[in-house]
Coordinates of C-alpha atoms and ligand atoms in Angstrom, one line a residue:
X1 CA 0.0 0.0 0.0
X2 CA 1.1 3.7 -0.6
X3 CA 2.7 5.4 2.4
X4 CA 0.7 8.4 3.7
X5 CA 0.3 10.7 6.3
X6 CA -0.9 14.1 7.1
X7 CA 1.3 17.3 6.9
X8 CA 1.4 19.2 10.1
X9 CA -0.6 22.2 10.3
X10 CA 0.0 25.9 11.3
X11 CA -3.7 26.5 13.1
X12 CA -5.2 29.6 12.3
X13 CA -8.2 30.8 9.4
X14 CA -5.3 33.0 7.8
X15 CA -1.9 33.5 9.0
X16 CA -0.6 35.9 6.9
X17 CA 0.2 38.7 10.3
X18 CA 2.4 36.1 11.4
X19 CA 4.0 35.4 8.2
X20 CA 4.8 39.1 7.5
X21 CA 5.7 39.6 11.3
X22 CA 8.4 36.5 11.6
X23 CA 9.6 37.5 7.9
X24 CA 12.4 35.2 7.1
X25 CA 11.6 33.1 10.0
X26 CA 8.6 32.2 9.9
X27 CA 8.8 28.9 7.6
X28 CA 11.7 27.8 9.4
X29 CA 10.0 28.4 12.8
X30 CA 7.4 26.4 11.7
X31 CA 9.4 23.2 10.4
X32 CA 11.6 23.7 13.6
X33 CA 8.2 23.3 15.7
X34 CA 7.0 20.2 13.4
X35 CA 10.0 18.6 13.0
X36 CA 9.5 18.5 9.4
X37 CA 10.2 20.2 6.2
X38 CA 6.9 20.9 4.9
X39 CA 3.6 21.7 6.7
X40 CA 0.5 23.7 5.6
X41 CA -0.6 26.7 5.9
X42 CA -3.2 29.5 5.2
X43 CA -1.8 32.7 4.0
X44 CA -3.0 35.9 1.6
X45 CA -6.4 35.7 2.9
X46 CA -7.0 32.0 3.9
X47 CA -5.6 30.5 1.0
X48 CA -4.3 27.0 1.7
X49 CA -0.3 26.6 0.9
X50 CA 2.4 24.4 1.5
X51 CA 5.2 25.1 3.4
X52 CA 8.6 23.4 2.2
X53 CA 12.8 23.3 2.3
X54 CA 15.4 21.1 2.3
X55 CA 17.4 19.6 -1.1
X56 CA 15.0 17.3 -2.2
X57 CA 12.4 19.5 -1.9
X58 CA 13.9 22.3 -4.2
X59 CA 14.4 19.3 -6.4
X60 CA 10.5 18.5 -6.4
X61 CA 9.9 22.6 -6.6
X62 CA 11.4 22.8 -9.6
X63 CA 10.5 20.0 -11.6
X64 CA 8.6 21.4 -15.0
X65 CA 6.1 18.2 -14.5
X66 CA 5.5 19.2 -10.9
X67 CA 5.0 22.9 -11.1
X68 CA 4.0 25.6 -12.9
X69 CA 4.7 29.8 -12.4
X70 CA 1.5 30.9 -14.4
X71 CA -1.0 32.4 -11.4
X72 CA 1.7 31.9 -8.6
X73 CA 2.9 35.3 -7.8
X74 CA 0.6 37.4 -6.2
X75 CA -0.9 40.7 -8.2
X76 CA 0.6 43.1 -5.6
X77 CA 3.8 41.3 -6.3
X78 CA 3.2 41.3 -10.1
X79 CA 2.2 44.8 -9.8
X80 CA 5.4 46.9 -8.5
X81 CA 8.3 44.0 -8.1
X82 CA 8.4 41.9 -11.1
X83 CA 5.3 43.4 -13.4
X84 CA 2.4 41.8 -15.6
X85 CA 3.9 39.0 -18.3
X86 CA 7.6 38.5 -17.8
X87 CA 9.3 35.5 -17.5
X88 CA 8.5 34.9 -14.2
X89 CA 5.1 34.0 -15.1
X90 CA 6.2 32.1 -18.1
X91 CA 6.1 27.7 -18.3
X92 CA 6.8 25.4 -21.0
X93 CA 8.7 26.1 -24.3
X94 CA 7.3 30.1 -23.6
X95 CA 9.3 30.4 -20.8
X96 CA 12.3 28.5 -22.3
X97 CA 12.0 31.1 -25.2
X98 CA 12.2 33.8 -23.3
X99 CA 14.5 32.9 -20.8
X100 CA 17.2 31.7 -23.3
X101 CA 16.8 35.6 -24.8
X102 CA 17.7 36.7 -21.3
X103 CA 20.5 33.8 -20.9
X104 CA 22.0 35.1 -24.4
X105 CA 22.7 38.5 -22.7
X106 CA 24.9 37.1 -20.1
X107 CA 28.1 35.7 -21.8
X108 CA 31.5 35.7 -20.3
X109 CA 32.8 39.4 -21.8
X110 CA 29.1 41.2 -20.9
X111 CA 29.5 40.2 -17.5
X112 CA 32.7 41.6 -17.7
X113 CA 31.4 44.9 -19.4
X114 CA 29.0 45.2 -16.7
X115 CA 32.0 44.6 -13.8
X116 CA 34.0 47.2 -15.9
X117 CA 31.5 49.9 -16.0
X118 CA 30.7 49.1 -12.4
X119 CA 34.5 49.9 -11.4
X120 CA 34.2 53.0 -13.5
X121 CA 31.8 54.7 -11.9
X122 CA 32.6 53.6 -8.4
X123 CA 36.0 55.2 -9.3
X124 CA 34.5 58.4 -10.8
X125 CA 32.4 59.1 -7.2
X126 CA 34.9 57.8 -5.2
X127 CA 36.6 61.6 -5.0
X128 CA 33.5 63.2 -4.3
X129 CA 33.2 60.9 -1.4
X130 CA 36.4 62.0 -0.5
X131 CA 35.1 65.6 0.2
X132 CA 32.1 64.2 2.3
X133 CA 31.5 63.9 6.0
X134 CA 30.1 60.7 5.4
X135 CA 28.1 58.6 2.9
X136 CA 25.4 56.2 2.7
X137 CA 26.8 53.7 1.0
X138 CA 23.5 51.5 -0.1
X139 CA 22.3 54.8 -1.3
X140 CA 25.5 55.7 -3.1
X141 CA 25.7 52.5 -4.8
X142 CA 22.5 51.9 -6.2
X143 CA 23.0 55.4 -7.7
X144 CA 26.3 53.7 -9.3
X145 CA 25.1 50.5 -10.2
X146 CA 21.6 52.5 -11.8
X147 CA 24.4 54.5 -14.5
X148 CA 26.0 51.2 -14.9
X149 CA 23.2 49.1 -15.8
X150 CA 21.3 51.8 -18.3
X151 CA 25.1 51.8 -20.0
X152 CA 25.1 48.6 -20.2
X153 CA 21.8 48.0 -21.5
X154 CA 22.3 50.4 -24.1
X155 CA 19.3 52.8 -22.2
X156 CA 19.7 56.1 -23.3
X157 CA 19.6 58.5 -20.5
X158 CA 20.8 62.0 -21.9
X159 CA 18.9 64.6 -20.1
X160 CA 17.6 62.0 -17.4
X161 CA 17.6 62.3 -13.5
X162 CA 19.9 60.0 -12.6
X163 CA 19.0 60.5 -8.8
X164 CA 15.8 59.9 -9.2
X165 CA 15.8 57.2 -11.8
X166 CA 17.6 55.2 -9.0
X167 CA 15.5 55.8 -6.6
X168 CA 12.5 54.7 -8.6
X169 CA 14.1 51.7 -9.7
X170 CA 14.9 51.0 -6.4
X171 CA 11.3 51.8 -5.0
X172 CA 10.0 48.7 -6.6
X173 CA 11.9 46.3 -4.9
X174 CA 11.6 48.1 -1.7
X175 CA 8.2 48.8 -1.5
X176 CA 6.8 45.6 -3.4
X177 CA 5.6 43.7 0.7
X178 CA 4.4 47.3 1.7
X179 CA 1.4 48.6 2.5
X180 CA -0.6 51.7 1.7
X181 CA 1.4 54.7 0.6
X182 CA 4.8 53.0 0.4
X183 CA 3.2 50.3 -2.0
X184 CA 1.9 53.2 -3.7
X185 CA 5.2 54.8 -4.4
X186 CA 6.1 51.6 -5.8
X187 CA 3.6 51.5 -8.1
X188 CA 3.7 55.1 -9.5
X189 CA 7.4 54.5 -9.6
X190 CA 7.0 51.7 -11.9
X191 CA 4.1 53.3 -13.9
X192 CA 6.6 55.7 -14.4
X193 CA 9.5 54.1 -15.7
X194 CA 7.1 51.7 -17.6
X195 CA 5.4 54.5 -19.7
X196 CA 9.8 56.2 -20.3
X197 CA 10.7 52.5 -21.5
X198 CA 8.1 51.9 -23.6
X199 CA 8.8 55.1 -25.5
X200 CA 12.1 53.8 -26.1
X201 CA 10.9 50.4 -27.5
X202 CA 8.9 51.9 -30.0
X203 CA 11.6 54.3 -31.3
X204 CA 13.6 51.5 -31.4
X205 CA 11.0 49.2 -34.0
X206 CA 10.1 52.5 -35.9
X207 CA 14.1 52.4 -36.9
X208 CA 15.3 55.6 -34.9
X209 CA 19.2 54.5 -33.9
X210 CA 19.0 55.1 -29.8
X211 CA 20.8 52.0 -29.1
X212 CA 23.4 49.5 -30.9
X213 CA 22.3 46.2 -31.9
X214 CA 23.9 44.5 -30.2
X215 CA 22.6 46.1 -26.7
X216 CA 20.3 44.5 -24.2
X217 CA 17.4 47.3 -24.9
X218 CA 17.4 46.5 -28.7
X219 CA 17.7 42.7 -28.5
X220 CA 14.8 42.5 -26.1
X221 CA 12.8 45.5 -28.0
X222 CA 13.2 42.9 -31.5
X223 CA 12.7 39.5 -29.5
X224 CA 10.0 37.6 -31.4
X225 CA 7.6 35.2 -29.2
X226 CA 7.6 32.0 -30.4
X227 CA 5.5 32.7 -33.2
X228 CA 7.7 34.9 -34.4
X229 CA 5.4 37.7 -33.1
X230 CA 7.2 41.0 -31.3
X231 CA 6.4 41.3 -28.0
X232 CA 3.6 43.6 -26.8
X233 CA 6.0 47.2 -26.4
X234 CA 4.2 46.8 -22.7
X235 CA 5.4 43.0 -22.2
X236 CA 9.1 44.4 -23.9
X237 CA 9.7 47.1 -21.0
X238 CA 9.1 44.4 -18.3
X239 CA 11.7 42.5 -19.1
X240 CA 14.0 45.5 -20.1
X241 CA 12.9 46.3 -16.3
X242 CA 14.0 43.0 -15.4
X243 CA 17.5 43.7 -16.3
X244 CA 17.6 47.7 -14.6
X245 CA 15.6 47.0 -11.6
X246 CA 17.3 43.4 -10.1
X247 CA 21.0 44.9 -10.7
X248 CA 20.2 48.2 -8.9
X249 CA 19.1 45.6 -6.3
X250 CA 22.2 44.2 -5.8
X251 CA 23.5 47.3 -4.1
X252 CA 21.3 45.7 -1.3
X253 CA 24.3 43.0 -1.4
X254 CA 27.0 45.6 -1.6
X255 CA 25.4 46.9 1.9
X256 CA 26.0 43.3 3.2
X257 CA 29.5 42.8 1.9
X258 CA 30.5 46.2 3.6
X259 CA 28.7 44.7 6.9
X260 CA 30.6 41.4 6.5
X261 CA 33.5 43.2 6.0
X262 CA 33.1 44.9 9.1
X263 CA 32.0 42.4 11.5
X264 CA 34.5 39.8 10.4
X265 CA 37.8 41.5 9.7
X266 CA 39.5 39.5 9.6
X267 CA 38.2 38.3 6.6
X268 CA 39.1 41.9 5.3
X269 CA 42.4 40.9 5.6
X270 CA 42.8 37.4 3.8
X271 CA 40.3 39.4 0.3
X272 CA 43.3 42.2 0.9
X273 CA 46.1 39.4 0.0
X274 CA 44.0 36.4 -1.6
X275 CA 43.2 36.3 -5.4
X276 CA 39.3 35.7 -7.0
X277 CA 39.1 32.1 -6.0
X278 CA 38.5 33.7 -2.4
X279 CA 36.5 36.7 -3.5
X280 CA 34.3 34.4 -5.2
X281 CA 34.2 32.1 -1.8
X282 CA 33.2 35.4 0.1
X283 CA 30.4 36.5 -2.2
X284 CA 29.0 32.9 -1.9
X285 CA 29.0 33.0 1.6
X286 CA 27.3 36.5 1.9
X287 CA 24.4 35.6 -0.6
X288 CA 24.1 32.2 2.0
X289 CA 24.1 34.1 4.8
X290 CA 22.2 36.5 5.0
X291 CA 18.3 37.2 4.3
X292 CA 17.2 38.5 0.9
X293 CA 13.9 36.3 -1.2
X294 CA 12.4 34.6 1.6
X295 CA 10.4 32.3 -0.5
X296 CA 9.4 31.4 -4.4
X297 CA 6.3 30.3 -5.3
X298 CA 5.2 27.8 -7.3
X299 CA 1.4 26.2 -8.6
X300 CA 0.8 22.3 -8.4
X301 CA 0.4 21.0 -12.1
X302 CA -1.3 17.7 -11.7
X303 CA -2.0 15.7 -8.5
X304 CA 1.4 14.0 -7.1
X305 CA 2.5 12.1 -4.9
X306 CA 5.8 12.7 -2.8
X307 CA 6.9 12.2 0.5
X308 CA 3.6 10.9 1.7
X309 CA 1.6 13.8 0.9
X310 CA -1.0 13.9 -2.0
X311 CA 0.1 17.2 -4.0
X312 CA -3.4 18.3 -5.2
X313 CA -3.3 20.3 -8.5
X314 CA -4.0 23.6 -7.8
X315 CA -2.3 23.7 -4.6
X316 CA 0.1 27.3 -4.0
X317 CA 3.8 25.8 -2.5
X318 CA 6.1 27.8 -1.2
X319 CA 10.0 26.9 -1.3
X320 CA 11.3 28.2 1.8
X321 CA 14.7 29.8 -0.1
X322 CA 16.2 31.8 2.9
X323 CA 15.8 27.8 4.6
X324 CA 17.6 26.1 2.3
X325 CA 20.2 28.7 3.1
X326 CA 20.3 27.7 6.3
X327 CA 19.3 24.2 6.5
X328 CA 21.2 22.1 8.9
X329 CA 21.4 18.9 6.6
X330 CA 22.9 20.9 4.2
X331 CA 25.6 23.0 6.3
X332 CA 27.8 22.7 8.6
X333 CA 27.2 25.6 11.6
X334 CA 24.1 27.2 9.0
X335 CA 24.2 30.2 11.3
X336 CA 28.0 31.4 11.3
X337 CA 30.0 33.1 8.5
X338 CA 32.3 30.5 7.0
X339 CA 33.3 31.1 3.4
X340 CA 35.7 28.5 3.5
X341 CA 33.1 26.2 3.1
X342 CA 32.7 26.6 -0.4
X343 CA 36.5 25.5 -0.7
X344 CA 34.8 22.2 -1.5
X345 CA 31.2 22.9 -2.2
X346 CA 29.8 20.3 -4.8
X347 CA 28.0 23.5 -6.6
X348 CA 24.7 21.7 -6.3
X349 CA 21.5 23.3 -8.0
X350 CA 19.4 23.1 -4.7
X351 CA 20.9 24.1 -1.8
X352 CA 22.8 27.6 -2.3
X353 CA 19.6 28.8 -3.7
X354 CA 19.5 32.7 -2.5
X355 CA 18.5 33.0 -6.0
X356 CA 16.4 30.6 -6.8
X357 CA 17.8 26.6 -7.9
X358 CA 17.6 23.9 -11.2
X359 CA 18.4 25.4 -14.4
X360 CA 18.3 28.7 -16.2
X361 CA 17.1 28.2 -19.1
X362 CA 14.4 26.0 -18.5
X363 CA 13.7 26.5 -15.3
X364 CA 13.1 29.9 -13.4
X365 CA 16.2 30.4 -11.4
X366 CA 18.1 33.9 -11.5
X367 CA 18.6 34.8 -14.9
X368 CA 21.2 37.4 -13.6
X369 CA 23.2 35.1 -10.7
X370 CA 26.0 34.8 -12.6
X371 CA 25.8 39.1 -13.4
X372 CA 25.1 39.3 -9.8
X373 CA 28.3 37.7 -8.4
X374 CA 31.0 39.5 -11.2
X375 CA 29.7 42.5 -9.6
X376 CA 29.7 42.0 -6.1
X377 CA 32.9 40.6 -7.1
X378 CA 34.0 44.1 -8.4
X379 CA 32.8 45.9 -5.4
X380 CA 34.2 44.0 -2.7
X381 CA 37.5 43.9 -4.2
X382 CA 37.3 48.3 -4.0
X383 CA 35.8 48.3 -1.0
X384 CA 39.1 46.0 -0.3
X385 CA 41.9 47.4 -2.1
X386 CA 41.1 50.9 -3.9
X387 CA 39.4 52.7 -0.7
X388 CA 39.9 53.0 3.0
X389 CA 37.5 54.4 5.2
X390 CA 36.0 54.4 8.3
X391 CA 32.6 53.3 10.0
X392 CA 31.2 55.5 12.7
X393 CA 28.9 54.3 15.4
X394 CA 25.4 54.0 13.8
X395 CA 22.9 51.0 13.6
X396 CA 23.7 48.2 12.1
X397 CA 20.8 46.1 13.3
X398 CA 19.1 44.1 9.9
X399 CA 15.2 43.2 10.4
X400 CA 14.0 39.1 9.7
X401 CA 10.6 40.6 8.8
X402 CA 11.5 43.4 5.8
X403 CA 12.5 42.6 2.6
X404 CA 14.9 43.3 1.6
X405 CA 17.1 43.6 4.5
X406 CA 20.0 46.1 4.7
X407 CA 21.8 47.8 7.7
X408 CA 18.9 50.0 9.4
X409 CA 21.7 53.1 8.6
X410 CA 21.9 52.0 5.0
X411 CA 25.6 51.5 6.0
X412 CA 27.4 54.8 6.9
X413 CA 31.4 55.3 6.1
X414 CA 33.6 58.1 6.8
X415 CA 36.9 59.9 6.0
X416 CA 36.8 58.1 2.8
X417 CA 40.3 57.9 0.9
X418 CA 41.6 56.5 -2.7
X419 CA 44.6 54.0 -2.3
Ligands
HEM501 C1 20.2 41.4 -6.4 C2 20.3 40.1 -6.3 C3 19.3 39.2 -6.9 C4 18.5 38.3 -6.2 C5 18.6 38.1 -4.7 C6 17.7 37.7 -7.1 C7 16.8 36.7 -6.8 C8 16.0 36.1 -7.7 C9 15.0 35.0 -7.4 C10 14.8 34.5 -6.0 C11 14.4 34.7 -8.5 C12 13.2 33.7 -8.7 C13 13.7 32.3 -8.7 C14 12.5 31.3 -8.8 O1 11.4 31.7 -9.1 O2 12.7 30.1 -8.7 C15 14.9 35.5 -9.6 C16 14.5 35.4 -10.9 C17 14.9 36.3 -11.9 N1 16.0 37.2 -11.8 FE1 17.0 37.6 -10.1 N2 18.0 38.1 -8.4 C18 19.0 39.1 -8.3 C19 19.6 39.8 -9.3 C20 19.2 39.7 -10.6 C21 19.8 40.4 -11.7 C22 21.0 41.3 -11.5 C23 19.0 40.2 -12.8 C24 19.2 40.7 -14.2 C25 20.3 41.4 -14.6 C26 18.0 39.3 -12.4 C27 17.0 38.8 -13.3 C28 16.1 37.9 -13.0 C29 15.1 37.3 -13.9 C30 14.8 37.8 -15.3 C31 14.4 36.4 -13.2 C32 13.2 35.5 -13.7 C33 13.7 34.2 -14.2 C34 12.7 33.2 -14.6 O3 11.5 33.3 -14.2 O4 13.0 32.3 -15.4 N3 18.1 39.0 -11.1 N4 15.9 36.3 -9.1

């Protein structure tokens, strides 16, 4: 006979408060209580949903045959964070389509474009930070990372705010859990941006030269769907906005990386005299370590069994991503800083999975990981070697319940100097 048994349950007609108030925690609260690596749940207004970590898990979660994207997000996340018909809500060949267009943008000597241009215009700020009391560094870089990424997309921006582009390109990944006005100012933001982008799209297919071929903006803005269709100019600027929005995002790992520095130095010293082997080590351990997705989401396909549990089609399952992070069968000491672990990490697909896990291209994981780790890359190694500065007393403190999660000072540095 087949092996069943009930999933634990999380009592309650709707536990979203609790989800939103224990934040990162609150799966791995739950599966600590239990014993167990998956239990139900209701959430988003009663809705029932299953809970889940742990390798084989992420394994399950991103089987094609298992699980779809289509309808998983919610609208308020659709809305400001990711926006209505990108990849994300891709499946099947669609999404394999699309995905490979994004894939094609990430070869070895773009990612090192994007790390060059990065370096370029840390170095070109880097004396007016000189003449400053002090700096926010989170809001410094996303300001650098916003010029770098519309250069490297090929996004024109003569005449443009560069200010406040960053700060509305940051506003919709910092507002996207929020409620009332700050969701708002997500929202407008990316109404905003949308309506700029899609201007550009359209100059683009009427023939006016704003960007080389061979840039991001005009490969996505003459991508043709599977049909051989152009996308909708609307569906075009999503996933344009796909490609500004995440990287400006990654200041939040910048903010991190300066923490790390600063509460371990002594791993300060061993980046100072070690090569990119260990940079790369420390950037693995910083995107483990500390909070930034809590979850994905994914919709049951078909009715499956796994585990003991009857998978009903239909069903919302959450992969607990900041769990896997920290799962105990999966790391030694989960809750200390120890890049050396990944001196002999066997790179598997689901259990570093700050990103998302399985494949790229025809699964949903980050299509910009690897674009994400040349540049943290980049910055740790100036924060390391080209700068020296200081870091008054100021509050450090990171929340488990917002997302994402930077110092509460946005990381403060002082008496700033070139080496
Ligand atoms: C800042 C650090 C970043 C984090 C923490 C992050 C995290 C994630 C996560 C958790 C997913 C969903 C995985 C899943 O659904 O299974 C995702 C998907 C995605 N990310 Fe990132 N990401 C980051 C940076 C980037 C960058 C720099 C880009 C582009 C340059 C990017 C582009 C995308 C795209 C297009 C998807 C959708 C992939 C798909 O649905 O197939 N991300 N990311």
């Amino acid at each position: 006979m087949t092996y069943r048994e009930e999933l634990p349950y999380d009592e309650g007609l709707d536990n979203t408060i609790s989800f939103l108030k224990e934040g990162y925690l609150y799966i791995t609260n739950r599966r600590e209580r239990f014993n167990r690596d998956m239990f139900k749940t209701r959430i988003l207004g009663g809705k029932q949903v299953i809970c889940m970590a742990g390798k084989e898990a992420a394994e399950v979660f991103y089987d094609n045959d298992k699980f779809k994207r289509h309808g998983a997000a919610p609208n308020r996340v659709l809305n400001i964070l990711f926006g209505q018909d990108g990849v994300q809500t891709l499946d099947g060949k669609a999404h394999e389509h699309r995905k490979t267009m994004f894939m094609n943008l990430m070869t070895k000597d773009s990612l090192q474009e994007i790390a060059d241009l990065v370096d370029e215009e840390w170095m070109k700020v880097l004396p007016e930070w000189e003449k400053q009391e002090h700096i926010v560094l989170y809001q410094e870089v996303k300001k650098i990372l916003t010029v770098a990424i519309c250069r490297w997309t090929g996004v024109p921006t003569d005449n443009k705010d560069m200010d406040k582009l960053s700060e509305q390109l940051a506003d919709m990944f910092e507002s996207a859990e929020k409620i009332g006005p700050r969701h708002m100012k997500g929202k407008h933001a990316r109404d905003k941006i949308e309506a700029w982008i899609e201007t550009l799209i359209a100059a683009i297919r009427s023939g006016e030269s704003i960007a080389p071929e061979h840039t991001p903006l005009y490969q996505i803005a003459m991508h043709c769907d599977l049909e051989g269709k152009l996308l909708t100019k609307h569906t075009a600027t999503v996933e344009v906005l796909n490609l500004l929005r995440p990287t400006v995002a990654i200041s939040v790992y910048i903010a991190l990386s300066a923490l790390a520095l600063h509460d371990f130095p002594q791993e300060k010293a061993k980046l100072k005299s070690e090569g990119d082997t260990y940079r790369k080590m420390f950037v693995q351990e910083i995107r483990r370590y500390y909070p930034f997705f809590p979850v994905a989401p994914a919709i049951v396909k078909e009715d499956f069994l796994r585990g003991g549990h009857d998978f009903k089609e239909g069903t919302l399952v959450l992969l607990d991503l900041y769990g896997n992070n920290h799962h105990p069968d999966l790391w030694e000491s989960p809750k200390e800083f120890m890049q050396e672990r990944f001196k002999h990490w066997d790179k598997s697909p689901f259990d570093l999975i700050p990103q998302g896990g399985g494949e790229y291209i025809t699964g949903h994981r980050c299509a910009g990981e690897w674009l994400t780790i040349e540049v943290m890359k980049r910055c740790i190694d100036l924060m390391v070697n080209k700068m020296e500065y200081t870091v008054p007393k100021q509050d450090l403190s990171l929340s488990m319940n917002q997302m994402p999660s930077v110092p509460q000072s946005g990381f403060v540095i002082s008496d700033v100097n070139q080496v």
